[in-house]
Coordinates of C-alpha atoms and ligand atoms in Angstrom, one line a residue:
M11 CA 99.7 -12.2 2.0
I12 CA 101.5 -9.5 0.0
A13 CA 101.4 -9.3 -3.8
V14 CA 103.9 -7.3 -6.0
V15 CA 102.4 -6.5 -9.4
L16 CA 104.7 -5.4 -12.2
V17 CA 103.2 -2.5 -14.1
G18 CA 106.3 -0.7 -15.3
G19 CA 105.9 -1.3 -19.1
E20 CA 105.1 1.5 -21.5
G21 CA 102.5 -0.6 -23.4
T22 CA 104.2 0.3 -26.8
R23 CA 102.1 -2.2 -28.7
L24 CA 98.9 -0.6 -27.5
R25 CA 99.8 2.9 -28.6
P26 CA 98.1 5.4 -29.0
L27 CA 95.8 4.2 -26.2
T28 CA 98.8 4.0 -23.8
L29 CA 100.3 7.4 -24.6
D30 CA 98.5 9.0 -21.7
E31 CA 97.1 6.1 -19.8
P32 CA 99.3 3.2 -18.5
K33 CA 98.1 -0.2 -19.7
P34 CA 96.7 -1.3 -16.3
V35 CA 94.2 1.6 -16.3
L36 CA 92.7 0.7 -19.7
P37 CA 89.2 -0.6 -19.3
I38 CA 88.0 -4.2 -19.6
G39 CA 84.2 -4.1 -19.9
G40 CA 84.3 -0.5 -18.6
V41 CA 86.3 -1.3 -15.5
P42 CA 90.0 -0.4 -15.1
F43 CA 92.0 -3.6 -15.8
A44 CA 93.9 -3.2 -12.5
S45 CA 90.7 -3.1 -10.5
L46 CA 89.8 -6.6 -11.9
L47 CA 93.3 -7.7 -10.8
L48 CA 92.7 -6.3 -7.3
D49 CA 89.4 -8.2 -7.1
R50 CA 91.3 -11.4 -7.9
L51 CA 94.0 -10.7 -5.4
A52 CA 91.5 -10.0 -2.7
A53 CA 89.7 -13.3 -3.4
A54 CA 93.1 -15.0 -3.0
G55 CA 93.4 -13.5 0.5
V56 CA 95.9 -10.8 -0.4
S57 CA 95.7 -7.8 2.0
R58 CA 98.5 -5.6 0.6
V59 CA 99.3 -4.9 -3.0
I60 CA 102.5 -3.2 -4.1
L61 CA 102.3 -1.8 -7.7
S62 CA 105.7 -1.6 -9.1
C63 CA 105.7 1.1 -11.8
G64 CA 107.8 3.6 -13.7
Y65 CA 105.6 4.8 -16.5
L66 CA 102.9 7.4 -15.7
P67 CA 102.8 6.5 -12.0
E68 CA 100.4 9.4 -11.1
R69 CA 97.9 8.3 -13.8
L70 CA 98.2 4.8 -12.5
A71 CA 97.5 5.7 -8.9
A72 CA 94.5 7.9 -10.0
G73 CA 93.1 5.4 -12.4
I74 CA 92.8 2.2 -10.5
G75 CA 89.8 3.4 -8.4
E76 CA 88.9 2.3 -4.9
P77 CA 90.6 -0.9 -3.8
P78 CA 88.3 -3.8 -2.6
P79 CA 87.6 -3.8 1.2
G80 CA 90.5 -5.2 3.2
V81 CA 93.1 -4.5 0.5
E82 CA 95.7 -1.7 0.9
V83 CA 97.5 -0.5 -2.3
E84 CA 100.9 1.1 -2.4
V85 CA 102.5 2.5 -5.6
V86 CA 106.3 2.1 -5.8
V87 CA 108.2 4.0 -8.5
E88 CA 111.6 3.0 -9.9
D89 CA 113.9 5.8 -11.1
E90 CA 115.1 3.5 -14.0
P91 CA 113.5 0.3 -15.2
L92 CA 115.2 -2.5 -13.2
G93 CA 113.9 -5.5 -15.2
T94 CA 111.4 -8.0 -13.9
A95 CA 113.6 -9.4 -11.1
G96 CA 115.1 -6.0 -10.2
A97 CA 111.6 -4.4 -10.0
I98 CA 110.1 -7.2 -7.8
A99 CA 113.2 -7.1 -5.5
F100 CA 113.0 -3.3 -5.3
A101 CA 109.3 -3.4 -4.4
A102 CA 109.7 -6.3 -1.9
R103 CA 112.8 -5.0 -0.1
G104 CA 111.9 -4.0 3.5
R105 CA 108.2 -4.9 2.8
V106 CA 108.0 -8.7 2.8
D107 CA 109.2 -11.2 5.4
G108 CA 107.5 -14.4 4.1
P109 CA 106.4 -16.0 0.9
Y110 CA 104.7 -13.5 -1.4
L111 CA 102.9 -13.3 -4.8
A112 CA 104.5 -11.6 -7.8
L113 CA 102.5 -11.0 -11.0
N114 CA 102.9 -9.5 -14.4
G115 CA 100.4 -6.7 -14.6
D116 CA 99.2 -7.3 -18.1
V117 CA 97.5 -10.6 -17.9
L118 CA 93.7 -11.1 -17.6
G119 CA 93.0 -14.5 -16.0
D120 CA 90.9 -16.2 -13.5
A121 CA 93.1 -19.0 -12.2
D122 CA 92.8 -19.4 -8.4
L123 CA 95.9 -17.7 -7.0
G124 CA 95.1 -19.0 -3.5
A125 CA 95.6 -22.5 -4.9
L126 CA 99.0 -21.5 -6.2
V127 CA 100.0 -20.2 -2.7
A128 CA 98.7 -23.5 -1.1
E129 CA 100.6 -25.6 -3.6
H130 CA 103.8 -23.7 -3.0
R131 CA 103.5 -24.1 0.8
D132 CA 102.5 -27.8 0.7
A133 CA 105.5 -28.6 -1.6
G134 CA 108.0 -26.6 0.5
A135 CA 109.1 -24.9 -2.8
R136 CA 111.4 -21.8 -3.1
A137 CA 109.5 -20.5 -6.1
T138 CA 106.3 -21.8 -7.8
I139 CA 105.3 -20.6 -11.3
L140 CA 101.7 -20.7 -12.6
L141 CA 101.5 -22.2 -16.1
T142 CA 99.1 -21.9 -18.9
P143 CA 98.9 -23.8 -22.2
V144 CA 99.6 -22.0 -25.5
D145 CA 100.0 -22.9 -29.2
D146 CA 102.9 -20.6 -29.9
P147 CA 105.7 -20.9 -27.3
T148 CA 108.0 -18.4 -29.0
R149 CA 106.3 -15.4 -27.4
Y150 CA 106.5 -16.7 -23.8
G151 CA 108.7 -18.4 -21.2
V152 CA 108.4 -22.1 -21.8
V153 CA 108.5 -24.3 -18.6
V154 CA 109.2 -28.0 -18.8
T155 CA 108.3 -30.0 -15.7
D156 CA 108.4 -33.6 -14.5
P157 CA 105.0 -35.2 -13.7
D158 CA 105.3 -34.1 -10.1
G159 CA 105.6 -30.3 -11.0
T160 CA 109.4 -29.9 -10.5
V161 CA 110.7 -27.6 -13.1
E162 CA 113.3 -29.2 -15.4
R163 CA 113.9 -26.3 -17.9
F164 CA 112.9 -22.6 -18.2
V165 CA 113.4 -21.2 -21.6
E166 CA 112.4 -17.5 -22.2
K167 CA 111.1 -16.9 -25.7
P168 CA 112.7 -19.8 -27.5
P169 CA 113.3 -19.0 -31.2
T170 CA 111.5 -22.2 -32.2
A171 CA 109.6 -25.1 -30.6
D172 CA 112.3 -27.5 -31.5
G173 CA 113.3 -29.8 -28.6
L174 CA 110.4 -28.6 -26.4
G175 CA 108.1 -31.6 -26.9
P176 CA 104.7 -31.6 -28.4
A177 CA 101.9 -29.0 -28.3
P178 CA 100.4 -27.5 -26.3
W179 CA 103.3 -25.9 -24.6
W180 CA 103.0 -24.9 -21.0
V181 CA 104.3 -21.4 -20.4
N182 CA 104.9 -19.0 -17.6
A183 CA 101.5 -17.3 -17.0
G184 CA 103.1 -14.4 -15.2
A185 CA 102.2 -15.3 -11.7
Y186 CA 104.6 -16.6 -9.0
V187 CA 104.9 -17.4 -5.3
L188 CA 108.4 -16.5 -4.1
E189 CA 110.3 -17.1 -0.9
P190 CA 111.9 -13.8 0.2
D191 CA 115.5 -15.1 -0.2
V192 CA 115.0 -15.9 -4.0
L193 CA 115.6 -12.3 -5.0
A194 CA 117.6 -11.1 -2.0
D195 CA 120.9 -10.9 -3.9
V196 CA 119.5 -9.1 -7.0
P197 CA 121.6 -6.0 -7.7
A198 CA 119.8 -2.7 -7.0
D199 CA 121.6 -0.8 -9.7
R200 CA 121.1 -2.7 -12.9
M201 CA 118.4 -4.5 -14.9
T202 CA 117.9 -8.1 -14.0
S203 CA 115.4 -10.5 -15.6
I204 CA 113.6 -13.1 -13.5
E205 CA 112.9 -15.1 -16.7
R206 CA 116.4 -15.0 -18.2
E207 CA 118.6 -14.9 -15.1
I208 CA 116.8 -16.1 -12.0
F209 CA 114.5 -19.0 -13.0
P210 CA 117.0 -20.8 -15.2
D211 CA 119.5 -20.8 -12.2
L212 CA 116.8 -22.0 -9.8
V213 CA 116.1 -25.1 -11.7
G214 CA 117.0 -28.1 -9.4
H215 CA 116.9 -25.8 -6.4
G216 CA 113.3 -25.8 -5.3
L217 CA 111.7 -24.3 -8.5
R218 CA 108.2 -25.8 -9.1
A219 CA 105.2 -25.1 -11.3
L220 CA 101.5 -25.6 -11.3
R221 CA 99.4 -26.1 -14.4
S222 CA 96.1 -24.2 -14.8
A223 CA 93.6 -24.5 -17.6
G224 CA 91.7 -21.4 -16.6
Y225 CA 91.1 -18.4 -18.8
W226 CA 94.3 -16.5 -19.6
R227 CA 95.2 -13.7 -22.0
D228 CA 98.1 -11.1 -22.2
I229 CA 96.3 -7.9 -23.1
G230 CA 99.3 -6.2 -24.7
T231 CA 98.1 -5.8 -28.3
L232 CA 95.0 -4.1 -29.9
E233 CA 93.6 -7.5 -30.9
S234 CA 94.1 -9.0 -27.5
F235 CA 92.8 -5.9 -25.7
L236 CA 89.6 -6.1 -27.8
A237 CA 89.3 -9.8 -27.4
A238 CA 89.7 -9.5 -23.6
N239 CA 86.9 -7.0 -23.5
A240 CA 84.6 -9.3 -25.5
D241 CA 85.6 -12.3 -23.3
A242 CA 84.7 -10.4 -20.1
V243 CA 81.3 -9.4 -21.4
R244 CA 80.7 -12.9 -22.7
G245 CA 81.6 -14.3 -19.3
R246 CA 84.5 -16.4 -20.7
V247 CA 86.6 -15.0 -17.9
H248 CA 85.1 -14.8 -14.5
T249 CA 85.0 -11.1 -13.3
R250 CA 82.7 -8.8 -11.4
L251 CA 80.9 -8.0 -14.6
G252 CA 79.1 -11.3 -14.5
G253 CA 79.1 -11.6 -18.2
A254 CA 77.4 -14.4 -20.2
D255 CA 77.2 -15.5 -23.8
G256 CA 74.9 -13.1 -25.5
A257 CA 74.7 -10.8 -22.4
V258 CA 73.3 -7.3 -22.8
L259 CA 74.7 -5.5 -19.8
V260 CA 73.2 -2.0 -19.5
D261 CA 74.1 0.2 -16.5
P262 CA 70.9 1.7 -14.9
A263 CA 72.5 5.1 -15.4
A264 CA 72.9 4.7 -19.2
A265 CA 70.4 6.1 -21.7
V266 CA 69.5 3.6 -24.4
D267 CA 66.7 4.8 -26.8
A268 CA 63.9 2.3 -27.2
A269 CA 64.5 2.5 -31.0
A270 CA 68.2 1.5 -30.6
R271 CA 69.3 -2.1 -31.1
L272 CA 71.7 -3.8 -28.7
V273 CA 73.2 -7.1 -29.9
G274 CA 74.8 -9.2 -27.1
P275 CA 77.4 -9.6 -25.9
V276 CA 77.4 -5.9 -25.3
R277 CA 77.9 -3.6 -22.3
V278 CA 76.8 0.0 -22.0
C279 CA 78.3 1.9 -19.0
A280 CA 77.0 4.6 -16.7
G281 CA 76.3 7.9 -18.3
A282 CA 76.5 6.5 -21.8
R283 CA 73.9 7.3 -24.5
V284 CA 72.8 5.2 -27.4
E285 CA 70.4 7.0 -29.8
A286 CA 67.5 5.8 -31.9
G287 CA 68.3 3.6 -34.9
A288 CA 71.9 2.9 -33.6
E289 CA 73.1 -0.7 -33.5
V290 CA 75.7 -1.7 -30.9
G291 CA 77.3 -5.2 -30.7
P292 CA 78.1 -7.9 -30.8
D293 CA 81.3 -7.7 -28.8
A294 CA 81.1 -4.0 -28.0
V295 CA 81.6 -1.9 -24.9
V296 CA 80.2 1.7 -24.7
G297 CA 82.3 3.3 -22.0
P298 CA 81.2 5.8 -19.3
D299 CA 79.6 8.9 -20.9
A300 CA 80.3 7.7 -24.4
V301 CA 77.8 8.4 -27.1
V302 CA 76.6 6.4 -30.1
A303 CA 74.5 8.7 -32.3
A304 CA 71.4 7.9 -34.4
G305 CA 71.9 5.3 -37.1
A306 CA 75.6 4.5 -36.1
R307 CA 76.8 0.9 -36.0
V308 CA 79.5 -0.2 -33.5
H309 CA 80.7 -3.8 -33.2
G310 CA 83.8 -5.6 -32.1
T311 CA 84.8 -2.3 -30.5
V312 CA 85.6 -0.6 -27.3
L313 CA 84.6 3.0 -26.8
L314 CA 86.5 4.5 -23.9
A315 CA 85.1 7.1 -21.5
G316 CA 83.5 10.1 -23.3
A317 CA 84.2 8.8 -26.8
A318 CA 81.6 9.9 -29.4
V319 CA 80.5 8.1 -32.6
G320 CA 78.6 10.4 -34.9
P321 CA 75.3 9.7 -36.8
D322 CA 75.4 6.9 -39.4
A323 CA 79.1 6.2 -38.7
E324 CA 80.3 2.5 -38.6
V325 CA 83.1 1.5 -36.2
A326 CA 84.3 -2.2 -36.3
D327 CA 87.1 -4.0 -34.5
S328 CA 88.5 -0.8 -33.1
A329 CA 89.3 1.1 -29.9
V330 CA 88.2 4.7 -29.6
G331 CA 90.1 6.6 -26.9
C332 CA 88.8 8.9 -24.2
D333 CA 86.9 11.9 -25.6
A334 CA 87.9 10.9 -29.2
T335 CA 85.3 11.5 -31.9
V336 CA 84.2 9.7 -35.0
G337 CA 82.4 12.1 -37.4
A338 CA 79.1 11.5 -39.1
G339 CA 79.1 8.7 -41.7
A340 CA 82.8 7.8 -41.1
A341 CA 83.8 4.1 -41.4
L342 CA 86.6 2.7 -39.2
R343 CA 87.9 -0.9 -39.1
G344 CA 90.8 -2.3 -37.0
C345 CA 91.7 1.2 -35.8
A346 CA 92.9 2.8 -32.5
L347 CA 92.2 6.4 -31.8
G348 CA 94.1 8.1 -28.9
T349 CA 92.7 10.4 -26.3
G350 CA 90.8 13.3 -28.0
A351 CA 91.7 12.1 -31.5
E352 CA 89.3 12.7 -34.4
A353 CA 88.2 10.9 -37.4
A354 CA 86.5 13.4 -39.7
A355 CA 83.0 13.1 -41.1
G356 CA 82.8 10.6 -43.9
E357 CA 86.5 9.6 -43.4
R358 CA 87.3 5.9 -44.1
L359 CA 90.1 4.4 -42.1
A360 CA 91.5 0.8 -41.8
D361 CA 94.1 -0.5 -39.5
A362 CA 95.1 3.1 -38.6
R363 CA 96.7 4.3 -35.3
R364 CA 95.9 8.0 -34.7
P365 CA 97.2 9.8 -31.6
G366 CA 95.2 12.6 -30.1
Ligands
GDD30 N1 108.3 -2.1 -12.8 C1 108.7 -2.7 -13.8 N2 110.0 -2.5 -14.2 N3 107.9 -3.5 -14.6 C2 108.4 -4.1 -15.7 C3 109.7 -4.0 -16.1 C4 110.6 -3.1 -15.3 O1 111.8 -2.9 -15.6 N4 109.9 -4.7 -17.2 C5 108.7 -5.3 -17.5 N5 107.8 -4.9 -16.6 C6 106.4 -5.4 -16.4 C7 105.5 -5.1 -17.7 O2 104.8 -3.9 -17.5 C8 104.6 -6.3 -17.6 O3 103.4 -6.1 -16.8 C9 105.4 -7.4 -17.0 O4 106.5 -6.8 -16.3 C10 106.0 -8.4 -18.1 O5 106.7 -7.7 -19.1 P1 106.3 -7.8 -20.6 O6 107.2 -6.9 -21.3 O7 104.9 -7.7 -20.8 O8 106.9 -9.3 -20.9 P2 106.3 -10.4 -22.0 O9 104.8 -10.4 -22.0 O10 107.1 -10.2 -23.2 O11 106.8 -11.8 -21.3 C11 106.5 -12.0 -19.9 O12 105.1 -12.4 -19.7 C12 104.8 -13.7 -20.4 C13 103.3 -14.0 -20.1 O13 102.5 -12.9 -20.6 C14 107.4 -13.1 -19.3 O14 107.2 -13.2 -18.0 C15 107.1 -14.5 -20.0 O15 107.9 -15.5 -19.4 C16 105.7 -14.9 -19.8 O16 105.3 -16.1 -20.5
MG31 MG1 103.3 -9.0 -21.5

C-alpha cells in the first residue's frame, strides 16, 4: 500500500517555530511528528510513503529521521502550491496503480488506518473518508452520512452549524482511501481543493465515510502543539513513547540531578540536563541537549533541541525553539521563541512570539 502525505503548508499559525522548520518536523514528545506518522503508516501495512511538500523541503527530508523498517520514503516537491487535490494528484501520478491512502500531514491521531483501507475495499467505494467528532464544525469539513456510511453531504468550513444536525459533528479527519481514477482529471496547472471541489461532486458516486472515536488533534496552533505533546507523554494518544498518566519518561542518556524535581507527565530526552533544585512538569518536554538550570521551573512547556532555561527562570505554557535561551530569573507564559531567540535575564513575557 502507498500513502501520500500532504505537508506543503507553511505552518503560519505556529510561527516562529515554523520559520525554519516545517511543521511535520516539530517534535511531539521529543520525536519528529512525521516519524510518529510513519510509525502509524507502517502499522497499517504501508510500504511506500510519498511526502508532498513545497515549504522547506530539504529541512523536511533531513528532519524526519530514519523511516521504520520496510517503509520507503520519497519527497516530492511542487513548484507552486497545487491545493490539496492538485498536490495529491501530482504526487500520485505515475506512482500509484491501485487504491492508496492520502493524509493531511498535520494531524496527530491513532485511529487504525488499516481498518479504513479494509472498509473501503469491503464496500467497493471510490473514496472513503475517516471521520472524527468535534464540537465546533466551522473549522473543518463536515461530513453528513446515512447510517450505512454513504456520504450525503460534504461541507468544508460551514459558516455556522445551522442545518447540520445536532452535536457532535462528524468531520473529515484528514485521512482518505482513494481509487486512482478519483483525481485522474485534476488539472496539473492550477490549485484544486479536494474538500471544496472533489468530495462535494463525488457525493452519490461511491463516496463513503468511516467514523472513528480514537484520539485526534490538528497540531496547527501553539495551544494544540503543546496539548499534543502533553497528550503523547500522558499516553492519551498511542505512540512509540509509551506514555501514561503521570509518566516520568527520562532517557538513559539524560542527566537529571538527584536534587531536581520531575512532576509527571514529563519527558526528558537524550543529552538533556536538569540541574539541582529545578522543577520540570507537569506536561513538559525537555528536548535533546536542552538544559534546565538550577532553581528554574518549567511546566506546560516544550523545550526544543538545545534550548536553555537559565537559573530561577519560570517558563509556563510555552514553546522554546532550538538553541533559544531564557535568561536567569526571566518569566514566560504562553510564549513561543523561535530558533536561537533570546529572552533576557529577568524579562517578563506573556503571549509573545519572538523570532530568532
Ligand atoms: N503539498 C501541498 N500543497 N500540501 C498542502 C497544500 C498544497 O497546496 N495545501 C494544503 N496542504 C497541506 C497542509 O500542509 C496540511 O497538512 C493539509 O494539506 C491540510 O491543509 P490545512 O491548511 O491544514 O487545512 P485545514 O486544517 O484548514 O483543513 C483540512 O483539515 C481538516 C482536519 O484537520 C481539511 O481537510 C478539512 O476538511 C479537515 O476537517
Ligand atoms: Mg490543518
